[in-house]
């Protein structure tokens, strides 16, 4: 863990030669005030589950997805994970509507790429949402991230730089 002064020095010492991805990566690490442990960073390369189970991994992956203009996938997946933890019916209804409005409906601000059958199924369930009303869409988005975004993340300069930094600890 870095103290405030050391953190600021690390953030300020970035070279202009670093890519945008590297700058964003360092921004995440500076915000967290720490370096990710080497075993944690290496585990992200083993499976998307390891990456998504780690808050730091989520932040780094979100930054990567932002560079590809597809952060809505992770944000939707995380919103669904939070939604499943809701137990009160009134809270579940408002959360379901919020998720639908932000991610699912056509022309939503962060519209996810799902088929019209799944979109319609969710729309029909909004009046009385169940804990699993987003499961099908969440599985589709997870599959998209696992098979498309995640392999690109592992090859990205962002992940490679973080892996190199972690190995130097």
Tab-separated table of N, CA and C in Angstrom:
chain	number	residue	atom	x	y	z
A	1	UNK	N	0.852	-1.175	0.000
A	1	UNK	CA	0.000	0.000	0.000
A	1	UNK	C	0.895	1.235	0.000
A	2	UNK	N	0.595	2.202	-0.873
A	2	UNK	CA	1.381	3.419	-0.945
A	2	UNK	C	0.751	4.493	-0.074
A	3	UNK	N	1.607	5.340	0.551
A	3	UNK	CA	1.053	6.486	1.257
A	3	UNK	C	0.678	7.539	0.215
A	4	UNK	N	-0.020	8.592	0.635
A	4	UNK	CA	-0.533	9.600	-0.290
A	4	UNK	C	0.531	10.265	-1.134
A	5	UNK	N	1.667	10.600	-0.531
A	5	UNK	CA	2.736	11.281	-1.263
A	5	UNK	C	3.322	10.360	-2.319
A	6	UNK	N	3.598	9.118	-1.942
A	6	UNK	CA	4.179	8.162	-2.879
A	6	UNK	C	3.218	7.900	-4.041
A	7	UNK	N	1.926	7.804	-3.716
A	7	UNK	CA	0.900	7.609	-4.736
A	7	UNK	C	0.920	8.762	-5.733
A	8	UNK	N	0.952	9.984	-5.235
A	8	UNK	CA	0.960	11.157	-6.102
A	8	UNK	C	2.209	11.170	-6.972
A	9	UNK	N	3.365	10.820	-6.381
A	9	UNK	CA	4.598	10.772	-7.153
A	9	UNK	C	4.505	9.736	-8.267
A	10	UNK	N	3.935	8.565	-7.950
A	10	UNK	CA	3.797	7.520	-8.958
A	10	UNK	C	2.910	8.004	-10.097
A	11	UNK	N	1.805	8.657	-9.759
A	11	UNK	CA	0.885	9.142	-10.780
A	11	UNK	C	1.509	10.254	-11.616
A	12	UNK	N	2.291	11.141	-10.975
A	12	UNK	CA	2.901	12.261	-11.674
A	12	UNK	C	4.073	11.828	-12.547
A	13	UNK	N	4.705	10.712	-12.219
A	13	UNK	CA	5.907	10.311	-12.947
A	13	UNK	C	5.617	9.582	-14.251
A	14	UNK	N	4.358	9.535	-14.633
A	14	UNK	CA	4.029	8.856	-15.878
A	14	UNK	C	4.613	9.609	-17.071
A	15	UNK	N	5.192	8.896	-17.958
A	15	UNK	CA	5.776	9.471	-19.159
A	15	UNK	C	4.689	9.765	-20.184
A	16	UNK	N	4.929	10.776	-21.005
A	16	UNK	CA	3.986	11.079	-22.073
A	16	UNK	C	3.968	9.992	-23.139
A	17	UNK	N	4.979	9.135	-23.104
A	17	UNK	CA	5.062	8.070	-24.094
A	17	UNK	C	4.098	6.926	-23.821
A	18	UNK	N	3.523	6.883	-22.613
A	18	UNK	CA	2.599	5.800	-22.293
A	18	UNK	C	1.330	5.928	-23.123
A	19	UNK	N	0.764	4.805	-23.470
A	19	UNK	CA	-0.474	4.818	-24.234
A	19	UNK	C	-1.634	5.245	-23.350
A	20	UNK	N	-2.741	5.573	-23.955
A	20	UNK	CA	-3.950	5.928	-23.232
A	20	UNK	C	-4.364	4.790	-22.304
A	21	UNK	N	-4.264	3.541	-22.782
A	21	UNK	CA	-4.619	2.396	-21.947
A	21	UNK	C	-3.759	2.348	-20.694
A	22	UNK	N	-2.472	2.556	-20.836
A	22	UNK	CA	-1.577	2.519	-19.682
A	22	UNK	C	-1.894	3.632	-18.705
A	23	UNK	N	-2.201	4.806	-19.228
A	23	UNK	CA	-2.556	5.924	-18.360
A	23	UNK	C	-3.823	5.607	-17.578
A	24	UNK	N	-4.792	5.029	-18.252
A	24	UNK	CA	-6.035	4.673	-17.572
A	24	UNK	C	-5.765	3.603	-16.529
A	25	UNK	N	-4.936	2.643	-16.848
A	25	UNK	CA	-4.581	1.590	-15.911
A	25	UNK	C	-3.930	2.174	-14.673
A	26	UNK	N	-2.977	3.060	-14.867
A	26	UNK	CA	-2.308	3.680	-13.732
A	26	UNK	C	-3.292	4.509	-12.921
A	27	UNK	N	-4.252	5.144	-13.603
A	27	UNK	CA	-5.285	5.900	-12.898
A	27	UNK	C	-6.081	5.018	-11.971
A	28	UNK	N	-6.429	3.830	-12.428
A	28	UNK	CA	-7.163	2.886	-11.580
A	28	UNK	C	-6.312	2.517	-10.380
A	29	UNK	N	-5.047	2.209	-10.605
A	29	UNK	CA	-4.180	1.812	-9.502
A	29	UNK	C	-3.955	2.970	-8.537
A	30	UNK	N	-3.823	4.188	-9.065
A	30	UNK	CA	-3.626	5.339	-8.185
A	30	UNK	C	-4.881	5.593	-7.362
A	31	UNK	N	-6.058	5.462	-7.968
A	31	UNK	CA	-7.311	5.628	-7.233
A	31	UNK	C	-7.408	4.605	-6.109
A	32	UNK	N	-6.971	3.389	-6.382
A	32	UNK	CA	-7.053	2.335	-5.381
A	32	UNK	C	-5.972	2.487	-4.322
A	33	UNK	N	-4.923	3.220	-4.669
A	33	UNK	CA	-3.839	3.422	-3.714
A	33	UNK	C	-3.019	2.171	-3.497
A	34	UNK	N	-2.976	1.312	-4.466
A	34	UNK	CA	-2.238	0.069	-4.284
A	34	UNK	C	-1.877	-0.532	-5.632
A	35	UNK	N	-1.046	-1.530	-5.557
A	35	UNK	CA	-0.762	-2.363	-6.722
A	35	UNK	C	-1.490	-3.671	-6.516
A	36	UNK	N	-1.967	-4.236	-7.591
A	36	UNK	CA	-2.638	-5.519	-7.477
A	36	UNK	C	-1.590	-6.600	-7.226
A	37	UNK	N	-1.846	-7.516	-6.281
A	37	UNK	CA	-0.901	-8.599	-6.024
A	37	UNK	C	-0.698	-9.460	-7.272
A	38	UNK	N	0.519	-9.966	-7.420
A	38	UNK	CA	0.869	-10.728	-8.617
A	38	UNK	C	-0.035	-11.935	-8.809
A	39	UNK	N	-0.352	-12.656	-7.732
A	39	UNK	CA	-1.199	-13.840	-7.892
A	39	UNK	C	-2.600	-13.463	-8.334
A	40	UNK	N	-3.088	-12.309	-7.896
A	40	UNK	CA	-4.407	-11.838	-8.296
A	40	UNK	C	-4.422	-11.509	-9.787
A	41	UNK	N	-3.441	-10.741	-10.228
A	41	UNK	CA	-3.357	-10.336	-11.633
A	41	UNK	C	-3.181	-11.561	-12.534
A	42	UNK	N	-2.354	-12.495	-12.111
A	42	UNK	CA	-2.152	-13.714	-12.908
A	42	UNK	C	-3.433	-14.542	-12.958
A	43	UNK	N	-4.189	-14.566	-11.871
A	43	UNK	CA	-5.443	-15.326	-11.841
A	43	UNK	C	-6.447	-14.769	-12.833
A	44	UNK	N	-6.404	-13.457	-13.081
A	44	UNK	CA	-7.323	-12.879	-14.063
A	44	UNK	C	-7.127	-13.510	-15.434
A	45	UNK	N	-5.914	-13.946	-15.713
A	45	UNK	CA	-5.624	-14.578	-16.996
A	45	UNK	C	-6.104	-16.014	-17.083
A	46	UNK	N	-6.466	-16.616	-15.957
A	46	UNK	CA	-6.926	-18.008	-15.940
A	46	UNK	C	-8.383	-18.143	-16.340
A	47	UNK	N	-9.200	-17.187	-15.919
A	47	UNK	CA	-10.622	-17.241	-16.292
A	47	UNK	C	-11.276	-15.897	-16.051
A	48	UNK	N	-12.329	-15.655	-16.780
A	48	UNK	CA	-13.082	-14.421	-16.591
A	48	UNK	C	-13.720	-14.398	-15.206
A	49	UNK	N	-14.011	-15.568	-14.649
A	49	UNK	CA	-14.580	-15.618	-13.299
A	49	UNK	C	-13.627	-15.026	-12.271
A	50	UNK	N	-12.341	-15.367	-12.376
A	50	UNK	CA	-11.354	-14.795	-11.452
A	50	UNK	C	-11.314	-13.275	-11.590
A	51	UNK	N	-11.400	-12.811	-12.816
A	51	UNK	CA	-11.379	-11.373	-13.071
A	51	UNK	C	-12.599	-10.690	-12.447
A	52	UNK	N	-13.771	-11.281	-12.644
A	52	UNK	CA	-15.016	-10.666	-12.174
A	52	UNK	C	-15.227	-10.798	-10.670
A	53	UNK	N	-14.546	-11.747	-10.041
A	53	UNK	CA	-14.663	-11.921	-8.588
A	53	UNK	C	-13.860	-10.884	-7.815
A	54	UNK	N	-13.007	-10.171	-8.488
A	54	UNK	CA	-12.085	-9.231	-7.859
A	54	UNK	C	-12.497	-7.797	-8.190
A	55	UNK	N	-12.673	-6.963	-7.180
A	55	UNK	CA	-13.077	-5.574	-7.403
A	55	UNK	C	-12.053	-4.834	-8.261
A	56	UNK	N	-10.781	-5.036	-7.988
A	56	UNK	CA	-9.740	-4.404	-8.798
A	56	UNK	C	-9.823	-4.893	-10.238
A	57	UNK	N	-10.030	-6.189	-10.414
A	57	UNK	CA	-10.188	-6.756	-11.753
A	57	UNK	C	-11.366	-6.147	-12.485
A	58	UNK	N	-12.465	-5.963	-11.781
A	58	UNK	CA	-13.646	-5.343	-12.392
A	58	UNK	C	-13.334	-3.935	-12.886
A	59	UNK	N	-12.611	-3.174	-12.057
A	59	UNK	CA	-12.276	-1.798	-12.433
A	59	UNK	C	-11.360	-1.745	-13.650
A	60	UNK	N	-10.370	-2.610	-13.664
A	60	UNK	CA	-9.436	-2.637	-14.794
A	60	UNK	C	-10.156	-3.099	-16.061
A	61	UNK	N	-10.996	-4.137	-15.928
A	61	UNK	CA	-11.745	-4.644	-17.082
A	61	UNK	C	-12.716	-3.578	-17.592
A	62	UNK	N	-13.345	-2.856	-16.682
A	62	UNK	CA	-14.255	-1.780	-17.092
A	62	UNK	C	-13.499	-0.709	-17.872
A	63	UNK	N	-12.310	-0.342	-17.393
A	63	UNK	CA	-11.506	0.637	-18.125
A	63	UNK	C	-11.151	0.121	-19.518
A	64	UNK	N	-10.802	-1.152	-19.605
A	64	UNK	CA	-10.505	-1.731	-20.913
A	64	UNK	C	-11.742	-1.687	-21.810
A	65	UNK	N	-12.875	-2.098	-21.281
A	65	UNK	CA	-14.110	-2.105	-22.075
A	65	UNK	C	-14.486	-0.699	-22.533
A	66	UNK	N	-14.191	0.282	-21.696
A	66	UNK	CA	-14.473	1.667	-22.073
A	66	UNK	C	-13.684	2.041	-23.323
A	67	UNK	N	-12.459	1.555	-23.456
A	67	UNK	CA	-11.658	1.857	-24.650
A	67	UNK	C	-12.264	1.227	-25.894
A	68	UNK	N	-13.081	0.203	-25.695
A	68	UNK	CA	-13.748	-0.471	-26.814
A	68	UNK	C	-15.213	-0.040	-26.944
A	69	UNK	N	-15.608	0.934	-26.157
A	69	UNK	CA	-16.986	1.423	-26.149
A	69	UNK	C	-17.982	0.307	-25.854
A	70	UNK	N	-17.639	-0.559	-24.905
A	70	UNK	CA	-18.552	-1.655	-24.562
A	70	UNK	C	-18.628	-1.904	-23.057
A	71	UNK	N	-18.387	-0.865	-22.259
A	71	UNK	CA	-18.451	-1.034	-20.807
A	71	UNK	C	-19.848	-1.351	-20.321
A	72	UNK	N	-20.863	-1.092	-21.151
A	72	UNK	CA	-22.237	-1.408	-20.747
A	72	UNK	C	-22.413	-2.896	-20.452
A	73	UNK	N	-21.633	-3.731	-21.102
A	73	UNK	CA	-21.746	-5.176	-20.851
A	73	UNK	C	-21.405	-5.513	-19.400
A	74	UNK	N	-20.272	-5.043	-18.937
A	74	UNK	CA	-19.873	-5.309	-17.560
A	74	UNK	C	-20.813	-4.620	-16.573
A	75	UNK	N	-21.175	-3.389	-16.868
A	75	UNK	CA	-22.059	-2.650	-15.954
A	75	UNK	C	-23.416	-3.348	-15.821
A	76	UNK	N	-23.933	-3.873	-16.923
A	76	UNK	CA	-25.189	-4.623	-16.875
A	76	UNK	C	-25.006	-5.895	-16.051
A	77	UNK	N	-23.935	-6.625	-16.310
A	77	UNK	CA	-23.690	-7.875	-15.589
A	77	UNK	C	-23.598	-7.613	-14.086
A	78	UNK	N	-22.881	-6.562	-13.701
A	78	UNK	CA	-22.750	-6.212	-12.284
A	78	UNK	C	-24.090	-5.771	-11.692
A	79	UNK	N	-24.863	-5.020	-12.461
A	79	UNK	CA	-26.189	-4.597	-11.985
A	79	UNK	C	-27.076	-5.820	-11.743
A	80	UNK	N	-26.970	-6.817	-12.596
A	80	UNK	CA	-27.741	-8.062	-12.423
A	80	UNK	C	-27.290	-8.815	-11.178
A	81	UNK	N	-26.000	-8.830	-10.931
A	81	UNK	CA	-25.488	-9.484	-9.725
A	81	UNK	C	-26.042	-8.806	-8.472
A	82	UNK	N	-26.059	-7.487	-8.465
A	82	UNK	CA	-26.625	-6.746	-7.338
A	82	UNK	C	-28.130	-6.985	-7.230
A	83	UNK	N	-28.792	-7.014	-8.362
A	83	UNK	CA	-30.244	-7.219	-8.393
A	83	UNK	C	-30.636	-8.550	-7.733
A	84	UNK	N	-29.858	-9.572	-7.975
A	84	UNK	CA	-30.160	-10.901	-7.415
A	84	UNK	C	-30.101	-10.924	-5.886
A	85	UNK	N	-29.430	-9.954	-5.301
A	85	UNK	CA	-29.291	-9.899	-3.848
A	85	UNK	C	-30.461	-9.181	-3.165
A	86	UNK	N	-31.321	-8.553	-3.951
A	86	UNK	CA	-32.446	-7.799	-3.397
A	86	UNK	C	-33.525	-8.764	-2.915
A	87	UNK	N	-34.041	-8.504	-1.740
A	87	UNK	CA	-35.068	-9.389	-1.165
A	87	UNK	C	-36.434	-8.712	-1.062
A	88	UNK	N	-36.461	-7.392	-0.918
A	88	UNK	CA	-37.742	-6.696	-0.789
A	88	UNK	C	-38.382	-6.475	-2.150
A	89	UNK	N	-39.664	-6.798	-2.247
A	89	UNK	CA	-40.386	-6.738	-3.523
A	89	UNK	C	-40.405	-5.336	-4.126
A	90	UNK	N	-40.657	-4.319	-3.313
A	90	UNK	CA	-40.711	-2.953	-3.843
A	90	UNK	C	-39.355	-2.505	-4.365
A	91	UNK	N	-38.312	-2.878	-3.654
A	91	UNK	CA	-36.952	-2.544	-4.086
A	91	UNK	C	-36.611	-3.287	-5.377
A	92	UNK	N	-37.053	-4.535	-5.471
A	92	UNK	CA	-36.798	-5.340	-6.663
A	92	UNK	C	-37.496	-4.730	-7.882
A	93	UNK	N	-38.718	-4.269	-7.711
A	93	UNK	CA	-39.463	-3.666	-8.811
A	93	UNK	C	-38.774	-2.407	-9.322
A	94	UNK	N	-38.357	-1.524	-8.407
A	94	UNK	CA	-37.702	-0.292	-8.854
A	94	UNK	C	-36.333	-0.582	-9.472
A	95	UNK	N	-35.607	-1.541	-8.923
A	95	UNK	CA	-34.301	-1.904	-9.486
A	95	UNK	C	-34.463	-2.515	-10.877
A	96	UNK	N	-35.467	-3.362	-11.050
A	96	UNK	CA	-35.716	-3.989	-12.357
A	96	UNK	C	-36.032	-2.920	-13.401
A	97	UNK	N	-36.848	-1.957	-13.035
A	97	UNK	CA	-37.190	-0.876	-13.972
A	97	UNK	C	-35.969	-0.034	-14.302
A	98	UNK	N	-35.133	0.210	-13.307
A	98	UNK	CA	-33.918	0.995	-13.517
A	98	UNK	C	-32.971	0.254	-14.480
A	99	UNK	N	-32.788	-1.034	-14.271
A	99	UNK	CA	-31.921	-1.835	-15.151
A	99	UNK	C	-32.492	-1.861	-16.569
A	100	UNK	N	-33.789	-2.054	-16.656
A	100	UNK	CA	-34.450	-2.089	-17.966
A	100	UNK	C	-34.244	-0.768	-18.702
A	101	UNK	N	-34.475	0.341	-18.006
A	101	UNK	CA	-34.366	1.666	-18.615
A	101	UNK	C	-32.939	2.001	-19.031
A	102	UNK	N	-31.984	1.586	-18.216
A	102	UNK	CA	-30.586	1.926	-18.504
A	102	UNK	C	-29.941	1.018	-19.541
A	103	UNK	N	-30.317	-0.286	-19.545
A	103	UNK	CA	-29.581	-1.247	-20.365
A	103	UNK	C	-30.403	-2.018	-21.399
A	104	UNK	N	-31.673	-2.266	-21.138
A	104	UNK	CA	-32.412	-3.244	-21.931
A	104	UNK	C	-33.291	-2.628	-23.013
A	105	UNK	N	-34.042	-1.597	-22.669
A	105	UNK	CA	-34.995	-1.075	-23.650
A	105	UNK	C	-34.272	-0.546	-24.878
A	106	UNK	N	-34.968	-0.568	-26.000
A	106	UNK	CA	-34.411	-0.055	-27.245
A	106	UNK	C	-34.082	1.422	-27.052
A	107	UNK	N	-32.900	1.807	-27.488
A	107	UNK	CA	-32.380	3.168	-27.354
A	107	UNK	C	-32.078	3.565	-25.909
A	108	UNK	N	-31.850	2.570	-25.046
A	108	UNK	CA	-31.425	2.849	-23.671
A	108	UNK	C	-30.064	3.536	-23.718
A	109	UNK	N	-29.744	4.356	-22.712
A	109	UNK	CA	-28.443	5.051	-22.720
A	109	UNK	C	-27.246	4.105	-22.833
A	110	UNK	N	-27.363	2.924	-22.230
A	110	UNK	CA	-26.283	1.928	-22.294
A	110	UNK	C	-26.844	0.608	-22.817
A	111	UNK	N	-27.521	0.685	-23.926
A	111	UNK	CA	-28.213	-0.493	-24.457
A	111	UNK	C	-27.255	-1.648	-24.717
A	112	UNK	N	-27.627	-2.816	-24.178
A	112	UNK	CA	-26.832	-4.021	-24.388
A	112	UNK	C	-27.314	-4.712	-25.656
A	113	UNK	N	-26.464	-5.533	-26.196
A	113	UNK	CA	-26.764	-6.232	-27.441
A	113	UNK	C	-27.360	-7.609	-27.137
A	114	UNK	N	-28.699	-7.659	-27.079
A	114	UNK	CA	-29.406	-8.926	-26.858
A	114	UNK	C	-30.472	-9.067	-27.930
A	115	UNK	N	-30.937	-10.293	-28.134
A	115	UNK	CA	-31.950	-10.538	-29.151
A	115	UNK	C	-33.306	-9.985	-28.717
A	116	UNK	N	-34.189	-9.780	-29.696
A	116	UNK	CA	-35.487	-9.163	-29.411
A	116	UNK	C	-36.380	-10.060	-28.557
A	117	UNK	N	-36.227	-11.372	-28.642
A	117	UNK	CA	-37.029	-12.287	-27.815
A	117	UNK	C	-36.674	-12.107	-26.338
A	118	UNK	N	-35.399	-12.038	-26.032
A	118	UNK	CA	-34.948	-11.829	-24.652
A	118	UNK	C	-35.395	-10.460	-24.152
A	119	UNK	N	-35.265	-9.455	-24.998
A	119	UNK	CA	-35.673	-8.098	-24.631
A	119	UNK	C	-37.169	-8.064	-24.309
A	120	UNK	N	-37.968	-8.701	-25.139
A	120	UNK	CA	-39.424	-8.735	-24.940
A	120	UNK	C	-39.795	-9.521	-23.683
A	121	UNK	N	-39.105	-10.615	-23.447
A	121	UNK	CA	-39.348	-11.424	-22.243
A	121	UNK	C	-39.129	-10.598	-20.973
A	122	UNK	N	-38.067	-9.823	-20.957
A	122	UNK	CA	-37.792	-8.963	-19.808
A	122	UNK	C	-38.880	-7.906	-19.668
A	123	UNK	N	-39.251	-7.302	-20.776
A	123	UNK	CA	-40.292	-6.271	-20.766
A	123	UNK	C	-41.601	-6.795	-20.177
A	124	UNK	N	-41.963	-8.015	-20.551
A	124	UNK	CA	-43.208	-8.621	-20.062
A	124	UNK	C	-43.140	-8.927	-18.566
A	125	UNK	N	-41.959	-9.189	-18.048
A	125	UNK	CA	-41.799	-9.538	-16.631
A	125	UNK	C	-41.633	-8.338	-15.705
A	126	UNK	N	-41.571	-7.140	-16.259
A	126	UNK	CA	-41.312	-5.964	-15.445
A	126	UNK	C	-42.430	-5.640	-14.455
A	127	UNK	N	-43.669	-5.982	-14.776
A	127	UNK	CA	-44.769	-5.652	-13.868
A	127	UNK	C	-44.656	-6.412	-12.547
A	128	UNK	N	-44.147	-7.631	-12.605
A	128	UNK	CA	-43.917	-8.430	-11.398
A	128	UNK	C	-42.572	-9.149	-11.533
A	129	UNK	N	-41.492	-8.401	-11.371
A	129	UNK	CA	-40.160	-8.989	-11.594
A	129	UNK	C	-39.789	-10.028	-10.533
A	130	UNK	N	-39.127	-11.048	-10.981
A	130	UNK	CA	-38.605	-12.119	-10.124
A	130	UNK	C	-37.086	-11.946	-10.036
A	131	UNK	N	-36.461	-12.602	-9.058
A	131	UNK	CA	-34.997	-12.493	-8.946
A	131	UNK	C	-34.250	-12.950	-10.200
A	132	UNK	N	-34.871	-13.804	-10.997
A	132	UNK	CA	-34.195	-14.338	-12.181
A	132	UNK	C	-34.653	-13.687	-13.497
A	133	UNK	N	-35.331	-12.557	-13.443
A	133	UNK	CA	-35.891	-11.992	-14.676
A	133	UNK	C	-34.832	-11.520	-15.675
A	134	UNK	N	-33.615	-11.295	-15.239
A	134	UNK	CA	-32.544	-10.869	-16.151
A	134	UNK	C	-31.557	-11.994	-16.457
A	135	UNK	N	-31.806	-13.189	-15.942
A	135	UNK	CA	-30.832	-14.280	-16.071
A	135	UNK	C	-30.453	-14.599	-17.508
A	136	UNK	N	-31.432	-14.690	-18.384
A	136	UNK	CA	-31.147	-15.043	-19.782
A	136	UNK	C	-30.265	-13.975	-20.429
A	137	UNK	N	-30.629	-12.720	-20.238
A	137	UNK	CA	-29.835	-11.623	-20.805
A	137	UNK	C	-28.443	-11.587	-20.179
A	138	UNK	N	-28.371	-11.830	-18.878
A	138	UNK	CA	-27.081	-11.819	-18.202
A	138	UNK	C	-26.182	-12.932	-18.742
A	139	UNK	N	-26.756	-14.092	-18.987
A	139	UNK	CA	-25.961	-15.198	-19.570
A	139	UNK	C	-25.454	-14.829	-20.964
A	140	UNK	N	-26.297	-14.197	-21.761
A	140	UNK	CA	-25.890	-13.778	-23.110
A	140	UNK	C	-24.728	-12.780	-23.039
A	141	UNK	N	-24.841	-11.814	-22.155
A	141	UNK	CA	-23.794	-10.792	-22.018
A	141	UNK	C	-22.519	-11.403	-21.446
A	142	UNK	N	-22.658	-12.312	-20.486
A	142	UNK	CA	-21.493	-13.005	-19.938
A	142	UNK	C	-20.774	-13.759	-21.062
A	143	UNK	N	-21.534	-14.469	-21.879
A	143	UNK	CA	-20.946	-15.206	-23.000
A	143	UNK	C	-20.235	-14.285	-23.970
A	144	UNK	N	-20.825	-13.131	-24.232
A	144	UNK	CA	-20.200	-12.148	-25.109
A	144	UNK	C	-18.883	-11.653	-24.516
A	145	UNK	N	-18.906	-11.352	-23.224
A	145	UNK	CA	-17.665	-10.892	-22.584
A	145	UNK	C	-16.619	-12.002	-22.566
A	146	UNK	N	-17.039	-13.218	-22.217
A	146	UNK	CA	-16.104	-14.341	-22.091
A	146	UNK	C	-15.449	-14.694	-23.421
A	147	UNK	N	-16.234	-14.694	-24.487
A	147	UNK	CA	-15.736	-15.156	-25.781
A	147	UNK	C	-15.194	-14.061	-26.683
A	148	UNK	N	-15.510	-12.820	-26.375
A	148	UNK	CA	-15.124	-11.723	-27.253
A	148	UNK	C	-14.224	-10.715	-26.536
A	149	UNK	N	-14.748	-10.069	-25.518
A	149	UNK	CA	-14.022	-8.993	-24.832
A	149	UNK	C	-12.855	-9.506	-23.998
A	150	UNK	N	-13.086	-10.562	-23.231
A	150	UNK	CA	-12.069	-11.085	-22.321
A	150	UNK	C	-10.794	-11.529	-23.054
A	151	UNK	N	-10.878	-12.282	-24.158
A	151	UNK	CA	-9.640	-12.640	-24.866
A	151	UNK	C	-8.870	-11.414	-25.364
A	152	UNK	N	-9.588	-10.384	-25.798
A	152	UNK	CA	-8.906	-9.151	-26.225
A	152	UNK	C	-8.277	-8.440	-25.033
A	153	UNK	N	-8.961	-8.483	-23.893
A	153	UNK	CA	-8.407	-7.891	-22.678
A	153	UNK	C	-7.069	-8.544	-22.320
A	154	UNK	N	-7.026	-9.881	-22.381
A	154	UNK	CA	-5.793	-10.590	-22.022
A	154	UNK	C	-4.630	-10.223	-22.938
A	155	UNK	N	-4.909	-9.879	-24.183
A	155	UNK	CA	-3.869	-9.507	-25.141
A	155	UNK	C	-3.561	-8.012	-25.110
A	156	UNK	N	-4.383	-7.263	-24.395
A	156	UNK	CA	-4.264	-5.803	-24.417
A	156	UNK	C	-2.992	-5.322	-23.741
A	157	UNK	N	-2.559	-4.165	-24.167
A	157	UNK	CA	-1.415	-3.504	-23.550
A	157	UNK	C	-1.717	-3.227	-22.077
A	158	UNK	N	-2.959	-2.927	-21.789
A	158	UNK	CA	-3.366	-2.622	-20.418
A	158	UNK	C	-3.108	-3.807	-19.484
A	159	UNK	N	-3.584	-4.977	-19.851
A	159	UNK	CA	-3.392	-6.146	-18.995
A	159	UNK	C	-1.930	-6.570	-18.971
A	160	UNK	N	-1.280	-6.527	-20.107
A	160	UNK	CA	0.124	-6.930	-20.172
A	160	UNK	C	0.999	-6.022	-19.303
A	161	UNK	N	0.694	-4.722	-19.301
A	161	UNK	CA	1.460	-3.787	-18.468
A	161	UNK	C	1.216	-4.063	-16.987
A	162	UNK	N	-0.005	-4.348	-16.632
A	162	UNK	CA	-0.327	-4.645	-15.240
A	162	UNK	C	0.332	-5.950	-14.800
A	163	UNK	N	0.315	-6.923	-15.674
A	163	UNK	CA	0.955	-8.201	-15.380
A	163	UNK	C	2.466	-8.004	-15.176
A	164	UNK	N	3.061	-7.222	-16.056
A	164	UNK	CA	4.500	-6.944	-15.930
A	164	UNK	C	4.787	-6.205	-14.621
A	165	UNK	N	3.955	-5.225	-14.295
A	165	UNK	CA	4.132	-4.465	-13.059
A	165	UNK	C	3.997	-5.368	-11.837
A	166	UNK	N	3.010	-6.250	-11.853
A	166	UNK	CA	2.790	-7.167	-10.739
A	166	UNK	C	3.974	-8.123	-10.566
A	167	UNK	N	4.535	-8.586	-11.677
A	167	UNK	CA	5.650	-9.530	-11.616
A	167	UNK	C	6.922	-8.866	-11.079
A	168	UNK	N	7.014	-7.554	-11.183
A	168	UNK	CA	8.194	-6.822	-10.703
A	168	UNK	C	8.152	-6.561	-9.211
A	169	UNK	N	7.059	-6.882	-8.561
A	169	UNK	CA	6.923	-6.641	-7.114
A	169	UNK	C	7.841	-7.544	-6.336
